[in-house]
Amino acid sequence: RTQVFGVAEASLWGGMLVGPLAGGVLVEVLGFQESFVFSVAMFSAALFLAVFAVPETLEKSRRRPWSWRQANPCAAATLLFTNLPAFGFTAAMFFALVASSAVVNTLPFFADKILDMSPSEVGQALSCYFGACAFGLSVVLPLILTCTNFSHKTIVVWSIFAAFLSW
């Protein structure tokens, strides 16, 4: 399972590196509205692969019937109030992701209005941003964990601070 999650995470970051660059080029070649057709095709391919090509890995004896009650994210969120460390970590990650996604969502508008960048240049900038994030997670963070005596809490706090500075 660890290898599968590693490959899935690498694929996610690979898509985040290639996606903005490809999107910027497509906007320049096809135009804004027509470039969404490409996104729909990619989402359709992803959905098809997820439904038909990804096998179930959980043994049949451990599977439970589907339950909307158990799948309810609001019900799962109530568990956070019974575990203070989990709540603190979840809240910190939530705010860090909101801040980092704000960069991704505001950069194109800023680049267009203030810097007069083309869509492909914005895509290059976003790809560089995601590349720096991937490098930090895959190289810098493991080095810090193996070469220092910092606690995981210290690393999370400094990571969130670094995300704040990058924003």
PDB file of N, CA and C in Angstrom, residues 24-58:
ATOM      1  N   GLY A  24      -1.769  26.752 -19.857  1.00  0.00           N
ATOM      2  CA  GLY A  24      -1.396  28.050 -20.405  1.00  0.00           C
ATOM      3  C   GLY A  24      -1.166  27.996 -21.904  1.00  0.00           C
ATOM      4  N   VAL A  25      -0.508  26.946 -22.357  1.00  0.00           N
ATOM      5  CA  VAL A  25      -0.268  26.799 -23.795  1.00  0.00           C
ATOM      6  C   VAL A  25      -1.591  26.575 -24.531  1.00  0.00           C
ATOM      7  N   LEU A  26      -2.463  25.734 -23.968  1.00  0.00           N
ATOM      8  CA  LEU A  26      -3.761  25.477 -24.606  1.00  0.00           C
ATOM      9  C   LEU A  26      -4.601  26.745 -24.710  1.00  0.00           C
ATOM     10  N   VAL A  27      -4.564  27.582 -23.686  1.00  0.00           N
ATOM     11  CA  VAL A  27      -5.324  28.838 -23.732  1.00  0.00           C
ATOM     12  C   VAL A  27      -4.801  29.724 -24.858  1.00  0.00           C
ATOM     13  N   GLU A  28      -3.474  29.772 -25.008  1.00  0.00           N
ATOM     14  CA  GLU A  28      -2.918  30.597 -26.081  1.00  0.00           C
ATOM     15  C   GLU A  28      -3.246  30.044 -27.462  1.00  0.00           C
ATOM     16  N   VAL A  29      -3.269  28.716 -27.595  1.00  0.00           N
ATOM     17  CA  VAL A  29      -3.510  28.093 -28.897  1.00  0.00           C
ATOM     18  C   VAL A  29      -5.000  28.036 -29.221  1.00  0.00           C
ATOM     19  N   LEU A  30      -5.818  27.594 -28.251  1.00  0.00           N
ATOM     20  CA  LEU A  30      -7.240  27.365 -28.505  1.00  0.00           C
ATOM     21  C   LEU A  30      -8.149  28.499 -28.043  1.00  0.00           C
ATOM     22  N   GLY A  31      -7.723  29.257 -27.062  1.00  0.00           N
ATOM     23  CA  GLY A  31      -8.578  30.269 -26.453  1.00  0.00           C
ATOM     24  C   GLY A  31      -9.094  29.768 -25.110  1.00  0.00           C
ATOM     25  N   PHE A  32      -9.641  30.677 -24.302  1.00  0.00           N
ATOM     26  CA  PHE A  32     -10.070  30.330 -22.952  1.00  0.00           C
ATOM     27  C   PHE A  32     -11.195  29.300 -22.948  1.00  0.00           C
ATOM     28  N   GLN A  33     -12.247  29.544 -23.690  1.00  0.00           N
ATOM     29  CA  GLN A  33     -13.407  28.649 -23.635  1.00  0.00           C
ATOM     30  C   GLN A  33     -13.101  27.276 -24.213  1.00  0.00           C
ATOM     31  N   GLU A  34     -12.407  27.234 -25.337  1.00  0.00           N
ATOM     32  CA  GLU A  34     -12.124  25.956 -25.983  1.00  0.00           C
ATOM     33  C   GLU A  34     -11.154  25.110 -25.166  1.00  0.00           C
ATOM     34  N   SER A  35     -10.308  25.731 -24.357  1.00  0.00           N
ATOM     35  CA  SER A  35      -9.350  24.960 -23.568  1.00  0.00           C
ATOM     36  C   SER A  35     -10.043  24.125 -22.495  1.00  0.00           C
ATOM     37  N   PHE A  36     -11.259  24.486 -22.118  1.00  0.00           N
ATOM     38  CA  PHE A  36     -11.986  23.698 -21.124  1.00  0.00           C
ATOM     39  C   PHE A  36     -12.401  22.336 -21.668  1.00  0.00           C
ATOM     40  N   VAL A  37     -12.526  22.209 -22.976  1.00  0.00           N
ATOM     41  CA  VAL A  37     -12.838  20.910 -23.586  1.00  0.00           C
ATOM     42  C   VAL A  37     -11.730  19.908 -23.241  1.00  0.00           C
ATOM     43  N   PHE A  38     -10.492  20.377 -23.278  1.00  0.00           N
ATOM     44  CA  PHE A  38      -9.362  19.519 -22.912  1.00  0.00           C
ATOM     45  C   PHE A  38      -9.469  19.074 -21.458  1.00  0.00           C
ATOM     46  N   SER A  39      -9.838  19.984 -20.566  1.00  0.00           N
ATOM     47  CA  SER A  39      -9.999  19.633 -19.152  1.00  0.00           C
ATOM     48  C   SER A  39     -11.103  18.601 -18.955  1.00  0.00           C
ATOM     49  N   VAL A  40     -12.213  18.769 -19.653  1.00  0.00           N
ATOM     50  CA  VAL A  40     -13.313  17.804 -19.565  1.00  0.00           C
ATOM     51  C   VAL A  40     -12.847  16.436 -20.050  1.00  0.00           C
ATOM     52  N   ALA A  41     -12.077  16.403 -21.130  1.00  0.00           N
ATOM     53  CA  ALA A  41     -11.565  15.127 -21.642  1.00  0.00           C
ATOM     54  C   ALA A  41     -10.629  14.472 -20.630  1.00  0.00           C
ATOM     55  N   MET A  42      -9.774  15.251 -19.988  1.00  0.00           N
ATOM     56  CA  MET A  42      -8.845  14.701 -18.992  1.00  0.00           C
ATOM     57  C   MET A  42      -9.607  14.181 -17.765  1.00  0.00           C
ATOM     58  N   PHE A  43     -10.594  14.946 -17.293  1.00  0.00           N
ATOM     59  CA  PHE A  43     -11.402  14.480 -16.166  1.00  0.00           C
ATOM     60  C   PHE A  43     -12.175  13.210 -16.528  1.00  0.00           C
ATOM     61  N   SER A  44     -12.693  13.159 -17.738  1.00  0.00           N
ATOM     62  CA  SER A  44     -13.426  11.966 -18.186  1.00  0.00           C
ATOM     63  C   SER A  44     -12.510  10.752 -18.224  1.00  0.00           C
ATOM     64  N   ALA A  45     -11.299  10.927 -18.730  1.00  0.00           N
ATOM     65  CA  ALA A  45     -10.337   9.822 -18.766  1.00  0.00           C
ATOM     66  C   ALA A  45      -9.980   9.381 -17.350  1.00  0.00           C
ATOM     67  N   ALA A  46      -9.791  10.328 -16.443  1.00  0.00           N
ATOM     68  CA  ALA A  46      -9.467   9.991 -15.052  1.00  0.00           C
ATOM     69  C   ALA A  46     -10.612   9.225 -14.397  1.00  0.00           C
ATOM     70  N   LEU A  47     -11.839   9.664 -14.616  1.00  0.00           N
ATOM     71  CA  LEU A  47     -12.988   8.978 -14.041  1.00  0.00           C
ATOM     72  C   LEU A  47     -13.105   7.566 -14.602  1.00  0.00           C
ATOM     73  N   PHE A  48     -12.944   7.418 -15.914  1.00  0.00           N
ATOM     74  CA  PHE A  48     -13.009   6.100 -16.538  1.00  0.00           C
ATOM     75  C   PHE A  48     -11.945   5.166 -15.951  1.00  0.00           C
ATOM     76  N   LEU A  49     -10.718   5.654 -15.838  1.00  0.00           N
ATOM     77  CA  LEU A  49      -9.643   4.829 -15.287  1.00  0.00           C
ATOM     78  C   LEU A  49      -9.901   4.467 -13.829  1.00  0.00           C
ATOM     79  N   ALA A  50     -10.402   5.422 -13.051  1.00  0.00           N
ATOM     80  CA  ALA A  50     -10.671   5.148 -11.638  1.00  0.00           C
ATOM     81  C   ALA A  50     -11.757   4.093 -11.468  1.00  0.00           C
ATOM     82  N   VAL A  51     -12.772   4.142 -12.311  1.00  0.00           N
ATOM     83  CA  VAL A  51     -13.883   3.200 -12.185  1.00  0.00           C
ATOM     84  C   VAL A  51     -13.525   1.824 -12.733  1.00  0.00           C
ATOM     85  N   PHE A  52     -12.859   1.787 -13.891  1.00  0.00           N
ATOM     86  CA  PHE A  52     -12.678   0.507 -14.574  1.00  0.00           C
ATOM     87  C   PHE A  52     -11.269  -0.087 -14.477  1.00  0.00           C
ATOM     88  N   ALA A  53     -10.258   0.710 -14.205  1.00  0.00           N
ATOM     89  CA  ALA A  53      -8.896   0.177 -14.248  1.00  0.00           C
ATOM     90  C   ALA A  53      -8.250   0.033 -12.871  1.00  0.00           C
ATOM     91  N   VAL A  54      -8.824   0.646 -11.853  1.00  0.00           N
ATOM     92  CA  VAL A  54      -8.235   0.550 -10.520  1.00  0.00           C
ATOM     93  C   VAL A  54      -8.927  -0.571  -9.747  1.00  0.00           C
ATOM     94  N   PRO A  55      -8.186  -1.624  -9.417  1.00  0.00           N
ATOM     95  CA  PRO A  55      -8.820  -2.741  -8.710  1.00  0.00           C
ATOM     96  C   PRO A  55      -9.039  -2.424  -7.231  1.00  0.00           C
ATOM     97  N   GLU A  56      -9.998  -3.089  -6.648  1.00  0.00           N
ATOM     98  CA  GLU A  56     -10.243  -2.987  -5.206  1.00  0.00           C
ATOM     99  C   GLU A  56      -9.158  -3.791  -4.496  1.00  0.00           C
ATOM    100  N   THR A  57      -8.509  -3.189  -3.506  1.00  0.00           N
ATOM    101  CA  THR A  57      -7.416  -3.868  -2.813  1.00  0.00           C
ATOM    102  C   THR A  57      -7.830  -4.439  -1.458  1.00  0.00           C
ATOM    103  N   LEU A  58      -8.965  -4.016  -0.958  1.00  0.00           N
ATOM    104  CA  LEU A  58      -9.415  -4.514   0.339  1.00  0.00           C
ATOM    105  C   LEU A  58     -10.033  -5.895   0.175  1.00  0.00           C
TER     106      LEU A  58
END
